[in-house]
Short mmCIF file of C-alpha atoms in Angstrom, two decimals:
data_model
loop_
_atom_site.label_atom_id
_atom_site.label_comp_id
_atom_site.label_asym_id
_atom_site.label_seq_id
_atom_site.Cartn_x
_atom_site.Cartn_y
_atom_site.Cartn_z
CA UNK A 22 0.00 0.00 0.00
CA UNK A 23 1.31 3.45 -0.47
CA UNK A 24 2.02 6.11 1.80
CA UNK A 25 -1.34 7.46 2.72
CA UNK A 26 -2.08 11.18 3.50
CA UNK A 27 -3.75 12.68 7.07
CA UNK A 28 -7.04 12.50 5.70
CA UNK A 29 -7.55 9.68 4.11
CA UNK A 30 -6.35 7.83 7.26
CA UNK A 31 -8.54 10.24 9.68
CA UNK A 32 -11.94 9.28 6.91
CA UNK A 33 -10.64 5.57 6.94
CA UNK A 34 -10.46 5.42 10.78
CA UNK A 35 -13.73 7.58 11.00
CA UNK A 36 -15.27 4.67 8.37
CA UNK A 37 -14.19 1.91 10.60
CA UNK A 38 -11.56 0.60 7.97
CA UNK A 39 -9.25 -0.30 10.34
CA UNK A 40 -5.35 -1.85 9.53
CA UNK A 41 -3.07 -4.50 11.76
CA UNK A 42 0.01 -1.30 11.79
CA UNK A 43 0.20 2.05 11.72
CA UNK A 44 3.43 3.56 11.14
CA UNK A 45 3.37 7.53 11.78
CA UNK A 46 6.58 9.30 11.75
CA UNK A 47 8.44 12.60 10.55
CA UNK A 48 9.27 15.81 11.72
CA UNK A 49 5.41 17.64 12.27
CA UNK A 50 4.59 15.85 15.92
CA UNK A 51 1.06 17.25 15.39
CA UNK A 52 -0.22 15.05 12.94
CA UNK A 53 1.08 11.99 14.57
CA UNK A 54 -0.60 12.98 17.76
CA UNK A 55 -3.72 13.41 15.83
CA UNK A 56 -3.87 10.19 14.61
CA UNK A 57 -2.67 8.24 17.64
CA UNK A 58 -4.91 9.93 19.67
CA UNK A 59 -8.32 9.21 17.27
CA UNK A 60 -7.05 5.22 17.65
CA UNK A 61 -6.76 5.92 21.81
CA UNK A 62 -10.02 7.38 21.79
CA UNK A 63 -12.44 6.22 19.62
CA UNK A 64 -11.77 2.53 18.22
CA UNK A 65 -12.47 0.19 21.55
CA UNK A 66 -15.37 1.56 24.18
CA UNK A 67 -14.56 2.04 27.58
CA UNK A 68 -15.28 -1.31 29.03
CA UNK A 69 -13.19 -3.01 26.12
CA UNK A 70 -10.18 -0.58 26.92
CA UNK A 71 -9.76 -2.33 30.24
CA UNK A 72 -8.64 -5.85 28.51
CA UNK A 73 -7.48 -4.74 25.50
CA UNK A 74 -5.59 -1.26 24.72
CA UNK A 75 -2.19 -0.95 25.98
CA UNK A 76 0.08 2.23 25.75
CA UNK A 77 3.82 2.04 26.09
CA UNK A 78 6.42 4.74 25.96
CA UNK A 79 9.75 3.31 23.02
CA UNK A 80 12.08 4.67 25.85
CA UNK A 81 10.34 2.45 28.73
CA UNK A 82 9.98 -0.77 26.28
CA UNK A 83 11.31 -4.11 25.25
CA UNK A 84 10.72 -4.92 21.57
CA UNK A 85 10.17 -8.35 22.80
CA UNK A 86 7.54 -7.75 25.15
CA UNK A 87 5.72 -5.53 22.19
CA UNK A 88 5.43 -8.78 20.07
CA UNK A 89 4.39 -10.26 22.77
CA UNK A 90 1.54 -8.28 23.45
CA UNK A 91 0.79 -7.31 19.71
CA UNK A 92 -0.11 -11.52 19.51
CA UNK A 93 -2.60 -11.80 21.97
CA UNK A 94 -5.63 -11.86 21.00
CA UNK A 95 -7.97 -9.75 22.09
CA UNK A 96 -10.81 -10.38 24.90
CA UNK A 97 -14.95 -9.70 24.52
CA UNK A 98 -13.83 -7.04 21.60
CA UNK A 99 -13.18 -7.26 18.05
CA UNK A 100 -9.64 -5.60 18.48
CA UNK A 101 -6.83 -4.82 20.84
CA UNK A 102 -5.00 -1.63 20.55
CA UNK A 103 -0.80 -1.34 21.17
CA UNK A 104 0.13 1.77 21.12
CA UNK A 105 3.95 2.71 20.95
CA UNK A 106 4.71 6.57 21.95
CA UNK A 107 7.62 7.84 20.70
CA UNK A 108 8.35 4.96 19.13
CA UNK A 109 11.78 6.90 17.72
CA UNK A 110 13.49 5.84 21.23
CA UNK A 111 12.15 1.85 20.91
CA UNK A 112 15.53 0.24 21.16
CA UNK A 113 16.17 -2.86 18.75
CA UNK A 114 13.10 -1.80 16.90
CA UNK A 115 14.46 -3.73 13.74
CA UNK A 116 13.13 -6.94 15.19
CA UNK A 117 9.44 -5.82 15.18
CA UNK A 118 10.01 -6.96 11.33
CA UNK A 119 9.34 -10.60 13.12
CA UNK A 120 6.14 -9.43 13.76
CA UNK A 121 5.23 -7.93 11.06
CA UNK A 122 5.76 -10.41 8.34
CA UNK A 123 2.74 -12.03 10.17
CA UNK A 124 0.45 -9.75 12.01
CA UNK A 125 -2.66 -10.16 13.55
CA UNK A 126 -5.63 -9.05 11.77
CA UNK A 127 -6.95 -8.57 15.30
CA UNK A 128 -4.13 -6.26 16.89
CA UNK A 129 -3.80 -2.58 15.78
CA UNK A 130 -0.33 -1.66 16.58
CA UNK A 131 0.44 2.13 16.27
CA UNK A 132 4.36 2.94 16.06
CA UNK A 133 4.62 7.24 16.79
CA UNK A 134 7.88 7.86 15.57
CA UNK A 135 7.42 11.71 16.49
CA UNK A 136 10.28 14.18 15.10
CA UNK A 137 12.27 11.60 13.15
CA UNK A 138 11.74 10.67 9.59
CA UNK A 139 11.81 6.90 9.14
CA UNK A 140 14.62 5.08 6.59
CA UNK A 141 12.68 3.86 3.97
CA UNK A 142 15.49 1.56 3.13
CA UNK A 143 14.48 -0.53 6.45
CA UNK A 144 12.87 -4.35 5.87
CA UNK A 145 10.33 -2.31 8.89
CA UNK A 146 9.28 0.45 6.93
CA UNK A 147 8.75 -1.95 3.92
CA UNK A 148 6.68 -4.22 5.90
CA UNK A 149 4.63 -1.96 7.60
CA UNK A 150 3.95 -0.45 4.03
CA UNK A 151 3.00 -3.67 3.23
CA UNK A 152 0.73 -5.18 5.96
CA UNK A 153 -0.73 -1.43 6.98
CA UNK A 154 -0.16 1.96 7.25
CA UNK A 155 2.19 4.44 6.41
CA UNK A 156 1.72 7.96 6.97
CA UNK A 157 5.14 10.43 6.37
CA UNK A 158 4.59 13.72 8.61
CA UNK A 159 6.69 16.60 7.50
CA UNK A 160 6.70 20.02 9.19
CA UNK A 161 4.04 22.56 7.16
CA UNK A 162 6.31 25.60 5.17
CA UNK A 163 5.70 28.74 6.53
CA UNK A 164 3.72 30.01 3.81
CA UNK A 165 1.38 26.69 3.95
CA UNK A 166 0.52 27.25 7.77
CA UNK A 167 -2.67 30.15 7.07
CA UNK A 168 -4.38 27.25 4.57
CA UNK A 169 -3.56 24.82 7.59
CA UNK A 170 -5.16 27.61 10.08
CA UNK A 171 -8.01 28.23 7.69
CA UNK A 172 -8.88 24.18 7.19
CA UNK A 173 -8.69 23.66 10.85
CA UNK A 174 -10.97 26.26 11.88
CA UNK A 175 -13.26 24.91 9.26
CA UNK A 176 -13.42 22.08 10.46
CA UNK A 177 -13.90 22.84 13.79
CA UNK A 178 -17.21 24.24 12.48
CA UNK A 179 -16.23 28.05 12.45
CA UNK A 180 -15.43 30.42 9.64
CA UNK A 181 -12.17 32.75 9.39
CA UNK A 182 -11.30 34.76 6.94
CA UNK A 183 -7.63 34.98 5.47
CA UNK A 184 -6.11 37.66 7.27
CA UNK A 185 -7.03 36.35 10.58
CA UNK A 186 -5.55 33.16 9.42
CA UNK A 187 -2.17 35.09 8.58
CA UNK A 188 -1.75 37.45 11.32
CA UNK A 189 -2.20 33.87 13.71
CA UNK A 190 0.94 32.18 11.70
CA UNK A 191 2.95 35.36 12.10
CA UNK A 192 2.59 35.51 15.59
CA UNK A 193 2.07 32.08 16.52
CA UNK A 194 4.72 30.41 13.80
CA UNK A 195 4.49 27.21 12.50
CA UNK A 196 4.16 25.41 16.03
CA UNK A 197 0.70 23.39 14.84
CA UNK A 198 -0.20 22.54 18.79
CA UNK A 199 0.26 25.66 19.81
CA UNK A 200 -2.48 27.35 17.12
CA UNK A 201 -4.99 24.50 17.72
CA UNK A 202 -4.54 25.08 21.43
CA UNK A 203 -4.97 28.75 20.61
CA UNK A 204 -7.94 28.22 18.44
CA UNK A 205 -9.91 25.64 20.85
CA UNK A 206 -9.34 28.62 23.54
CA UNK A 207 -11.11 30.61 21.36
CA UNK A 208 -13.86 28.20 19.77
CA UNK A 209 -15.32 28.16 23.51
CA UNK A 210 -16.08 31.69 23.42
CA UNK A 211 -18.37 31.68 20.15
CA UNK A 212 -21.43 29.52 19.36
CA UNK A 213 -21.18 27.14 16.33
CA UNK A 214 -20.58 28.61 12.99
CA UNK A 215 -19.41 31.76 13.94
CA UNK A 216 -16.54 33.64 12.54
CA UNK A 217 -13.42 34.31 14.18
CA UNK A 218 -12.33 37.48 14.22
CA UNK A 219 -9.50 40.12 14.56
CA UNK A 220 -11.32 40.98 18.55
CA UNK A 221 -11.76 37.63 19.67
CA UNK A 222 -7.92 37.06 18.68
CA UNK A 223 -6.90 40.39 20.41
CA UNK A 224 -8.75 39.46 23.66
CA UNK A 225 -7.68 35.17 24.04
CA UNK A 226 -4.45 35.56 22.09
CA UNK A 227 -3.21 38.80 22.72
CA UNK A 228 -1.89 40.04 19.26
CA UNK A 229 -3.52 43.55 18.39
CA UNK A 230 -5.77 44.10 15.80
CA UNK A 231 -4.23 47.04 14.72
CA UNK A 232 -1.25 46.91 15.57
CA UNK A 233 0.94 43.85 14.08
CA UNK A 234 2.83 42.84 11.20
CA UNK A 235 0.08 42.47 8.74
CA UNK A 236 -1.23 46.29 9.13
CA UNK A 237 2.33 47.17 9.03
CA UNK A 238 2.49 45.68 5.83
CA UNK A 239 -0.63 47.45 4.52
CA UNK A 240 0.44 50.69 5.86
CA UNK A 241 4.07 50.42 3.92
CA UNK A 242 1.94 48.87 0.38
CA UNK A 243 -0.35 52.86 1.07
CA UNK A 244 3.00 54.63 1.69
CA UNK A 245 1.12 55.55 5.10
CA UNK A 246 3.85 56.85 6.73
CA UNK A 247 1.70 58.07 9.92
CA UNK A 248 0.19 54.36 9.77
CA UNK A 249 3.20 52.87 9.96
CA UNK A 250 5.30 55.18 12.34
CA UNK A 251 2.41 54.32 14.84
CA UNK A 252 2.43 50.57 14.79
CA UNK A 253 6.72 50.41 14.95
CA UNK A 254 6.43 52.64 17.92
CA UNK A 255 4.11 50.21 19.16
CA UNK A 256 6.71 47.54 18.53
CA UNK A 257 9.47 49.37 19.75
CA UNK A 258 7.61 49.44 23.51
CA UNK A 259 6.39 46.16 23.41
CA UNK A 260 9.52 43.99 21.64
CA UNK A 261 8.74 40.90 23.47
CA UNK A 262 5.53 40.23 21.14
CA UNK A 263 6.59 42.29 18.26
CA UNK A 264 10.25 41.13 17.71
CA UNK A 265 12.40 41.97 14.73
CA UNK A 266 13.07 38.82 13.95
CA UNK A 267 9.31 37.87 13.65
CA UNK A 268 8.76 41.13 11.10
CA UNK A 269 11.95 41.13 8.89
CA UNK A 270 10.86 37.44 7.27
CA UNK A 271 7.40 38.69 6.90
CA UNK A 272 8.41 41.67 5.11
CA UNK A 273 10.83 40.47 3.01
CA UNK A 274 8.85 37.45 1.64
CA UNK A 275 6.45 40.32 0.51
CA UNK A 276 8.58 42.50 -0.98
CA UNK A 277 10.12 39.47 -2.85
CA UNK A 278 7.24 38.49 -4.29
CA UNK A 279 6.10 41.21 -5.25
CA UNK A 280 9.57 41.56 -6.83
CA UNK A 281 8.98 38.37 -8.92
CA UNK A 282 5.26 39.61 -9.85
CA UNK A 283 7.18 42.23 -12.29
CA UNK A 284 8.37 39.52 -14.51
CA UNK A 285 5.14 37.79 -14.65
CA UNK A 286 2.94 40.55 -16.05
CA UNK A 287 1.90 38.58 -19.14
CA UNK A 288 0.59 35.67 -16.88
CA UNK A 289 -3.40 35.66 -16.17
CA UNK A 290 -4.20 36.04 -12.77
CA UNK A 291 -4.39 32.34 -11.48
CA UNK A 292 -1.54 31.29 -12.93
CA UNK A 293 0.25 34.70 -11.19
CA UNK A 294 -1.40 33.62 -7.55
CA UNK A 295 -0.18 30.14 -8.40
CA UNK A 296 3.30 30.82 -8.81
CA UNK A 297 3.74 33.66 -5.93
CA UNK A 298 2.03 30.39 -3.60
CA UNK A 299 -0.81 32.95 -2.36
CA UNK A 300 -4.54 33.27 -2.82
CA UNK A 301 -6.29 35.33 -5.48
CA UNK A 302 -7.62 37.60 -3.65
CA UNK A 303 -4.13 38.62 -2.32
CA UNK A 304 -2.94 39.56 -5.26
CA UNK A 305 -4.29 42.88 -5.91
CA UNK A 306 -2.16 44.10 -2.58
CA UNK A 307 1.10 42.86 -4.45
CA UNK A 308 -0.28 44.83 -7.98
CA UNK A 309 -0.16 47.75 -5.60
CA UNK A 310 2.88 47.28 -4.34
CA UNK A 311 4.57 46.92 -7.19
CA UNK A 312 3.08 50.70 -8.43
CA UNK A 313 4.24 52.14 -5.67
CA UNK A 314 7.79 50.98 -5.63
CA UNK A 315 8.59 49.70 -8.73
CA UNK A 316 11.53 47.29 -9.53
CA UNK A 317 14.52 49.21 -8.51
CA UNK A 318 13.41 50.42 -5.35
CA UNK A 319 12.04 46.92 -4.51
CA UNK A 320 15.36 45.75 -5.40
CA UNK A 321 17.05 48.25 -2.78
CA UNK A 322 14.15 47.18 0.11
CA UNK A 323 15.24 43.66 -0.53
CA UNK A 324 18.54 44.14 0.41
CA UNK A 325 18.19 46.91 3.09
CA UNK A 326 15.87 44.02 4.92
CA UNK A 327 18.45 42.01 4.76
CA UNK A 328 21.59 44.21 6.32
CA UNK A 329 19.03 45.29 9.11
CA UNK A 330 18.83 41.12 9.50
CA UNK A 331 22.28 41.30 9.58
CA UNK A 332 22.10 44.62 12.37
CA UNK A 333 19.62 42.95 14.57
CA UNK A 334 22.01 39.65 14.67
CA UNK A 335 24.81 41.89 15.91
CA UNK A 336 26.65 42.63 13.06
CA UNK A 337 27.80 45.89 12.11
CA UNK A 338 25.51 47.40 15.25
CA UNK A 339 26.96 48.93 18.15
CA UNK A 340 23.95 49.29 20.37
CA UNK A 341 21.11 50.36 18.61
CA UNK A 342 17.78 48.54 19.81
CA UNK A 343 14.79 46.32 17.90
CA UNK A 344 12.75 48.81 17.84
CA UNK A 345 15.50 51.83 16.71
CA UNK A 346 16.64 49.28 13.82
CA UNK A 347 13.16 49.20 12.74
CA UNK A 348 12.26 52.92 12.61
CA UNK A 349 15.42 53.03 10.50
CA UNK A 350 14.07 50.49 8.36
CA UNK A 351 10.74 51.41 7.72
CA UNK A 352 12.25 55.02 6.83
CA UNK A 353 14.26 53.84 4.28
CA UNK A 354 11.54 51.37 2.76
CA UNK A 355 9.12 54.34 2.87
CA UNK A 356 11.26 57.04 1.51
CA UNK A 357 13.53 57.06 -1.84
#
């Protein structure tokens, strides 16, 4: 069987189409938490659990003893669950291949191999391929995280709309548990269906609706200078949330793009979204841009982003704060 993506093993599980292994490993923990913990929770009811679900720590285990268990069969249930948490730390986990060249069609063994991508090259990983599941979990991009936001809330049964979903990966990064922890906080707040919006962020995350890196952004695409002084003097007192380091990527990944959007003027509109990896209706902010700068001045913010990068690291700066290197900045980007 091939590798299988998130959601066709969450519908699968959901359907009851159950597998004797599930391998789950790579660098994004949250997916393989998501999935190990549907198996904890949902396949076997309470009173089976007692008999027959077992979970085991790799660090705390003896490979032996796994195949041991994953034999038995189960008792007054159709199943018994092993599950294996990090699974990366299982000593001698080569010799679960005994096991799986035979497994029971009763057992549904889970190995969470969480922040370690597993060597295809291994007789396990070929096994497990072919007597179950594989699932390969790599950490989201950081332009791929407001689509992640955006899907989640969605199907938590609330609506967002895209800059919500963009000022949340700026702030929050690409830490996936730390967002869904975020946005359950918030879902308990609102009744089902609602929207999420800018105020319910500013009063259960704490990032301001008008002041943060996205309304910087559409202060410096106006040429706002007033706009903008306002919100890096907001920065500047409050560096702790608004750090240098979280604004300087941001900014430059717009700039950039809008950079490459000058040599793809003869492109329709889709295919333009398509290659600058952002959603049609952004693109009318980056058209703007782009007639307010033009190429060579683009070309100069590019690279006076990164020597302030370079500033802010330590280079080349004396003693000059976050928020001083970022007044400088913004006057440069703003005037020619």
């Amino acid at each position: 069987m091939p590798e299988q993506k998130f959601d066709e093993i969450l519908s699968d599980l959901r359907n009851k189409i159950y597998h004797p292994v599930y391998l789950l490993a790579g660098d994004e923990a949250f997916f393989i938490d998501e999935l190990t913990d549907y198996i904890d929770e949902n396949i076997l009811n309470p009173m089976e659990k007692e008999f027959n679900q077992t979970i085991v720590y790799g660090l705390d285990s003896n490979v032996f003893d796994l195949i041991s268990m994953a034999r038995r069969f189960p008792m007054m249930a159709n199943y018994q669950v092993l599950i294996v948490r990090e699974a990366q730390h299982l000593k001698g986990s080569e010799n679960l291949e005994i096991y799986l060249k035979n497994p029971l069609k009763s057992t549904i063994l889970v190995l969470a191999y969480k922040h370690k991508k597993i060597d295809k090259r291994t007789k396990l990983y070929k096994l497990a391929k072919e007597k179950g599941v594989v699932f390969s979990s790599p950490r989201l991009w950081d332009n791929q995280v407001p689509n992640w936001i955006d899907k989640r809330v969605r199907s938590m049964g609330f609506t967002i709309e895209y800059r919500e979903c963009f000022i949340l990966a700026e702030y929050l990064g690409a830490d996936l548990a730390k967002i869904d922890n975020e946005l359950k906080k918030m879902s308990m707040n609102i009744s089902p269906g609602a929207r999420i919006t800018d105020i319910l962020i500013e009063e259960n995350v704490g990032i301001s609706k008008d002041y943060n890196v996205f309304e910087l952004q559409n202060a410096l695409i106006s040429r706002d200078v007033m706009k903008a002084n306002r919100i890096i003097n907001h920065f500047a007192a409050n560096p702790k949330e608004n750090s240098i380091f979280m604004v300087l990527p941001v900014l430059h990944n717009f700039f950039f793009r809008t950079m490459v959007l000058s040599q793809l003027k003869k492109l329709e509109p889709r295919e333009i979204s398509s290659k600058l990896k952002i959603k049609p209706s952004q693109l009318a902010q980056y058209q703007k841009a782009l007639s307010q700068y033009g190429v060579m001045k683009l070309a100069s913010i590019i690279q006076e982003i990164k020597d302030y990068d370079m500033k802010a690291k330590g280079l080349g700066n004396a003693n000059a704060s976050q928020g001083e290197l970022l007044r400088e900045l913004i006057y440069k980007i703003l005037h020619d």
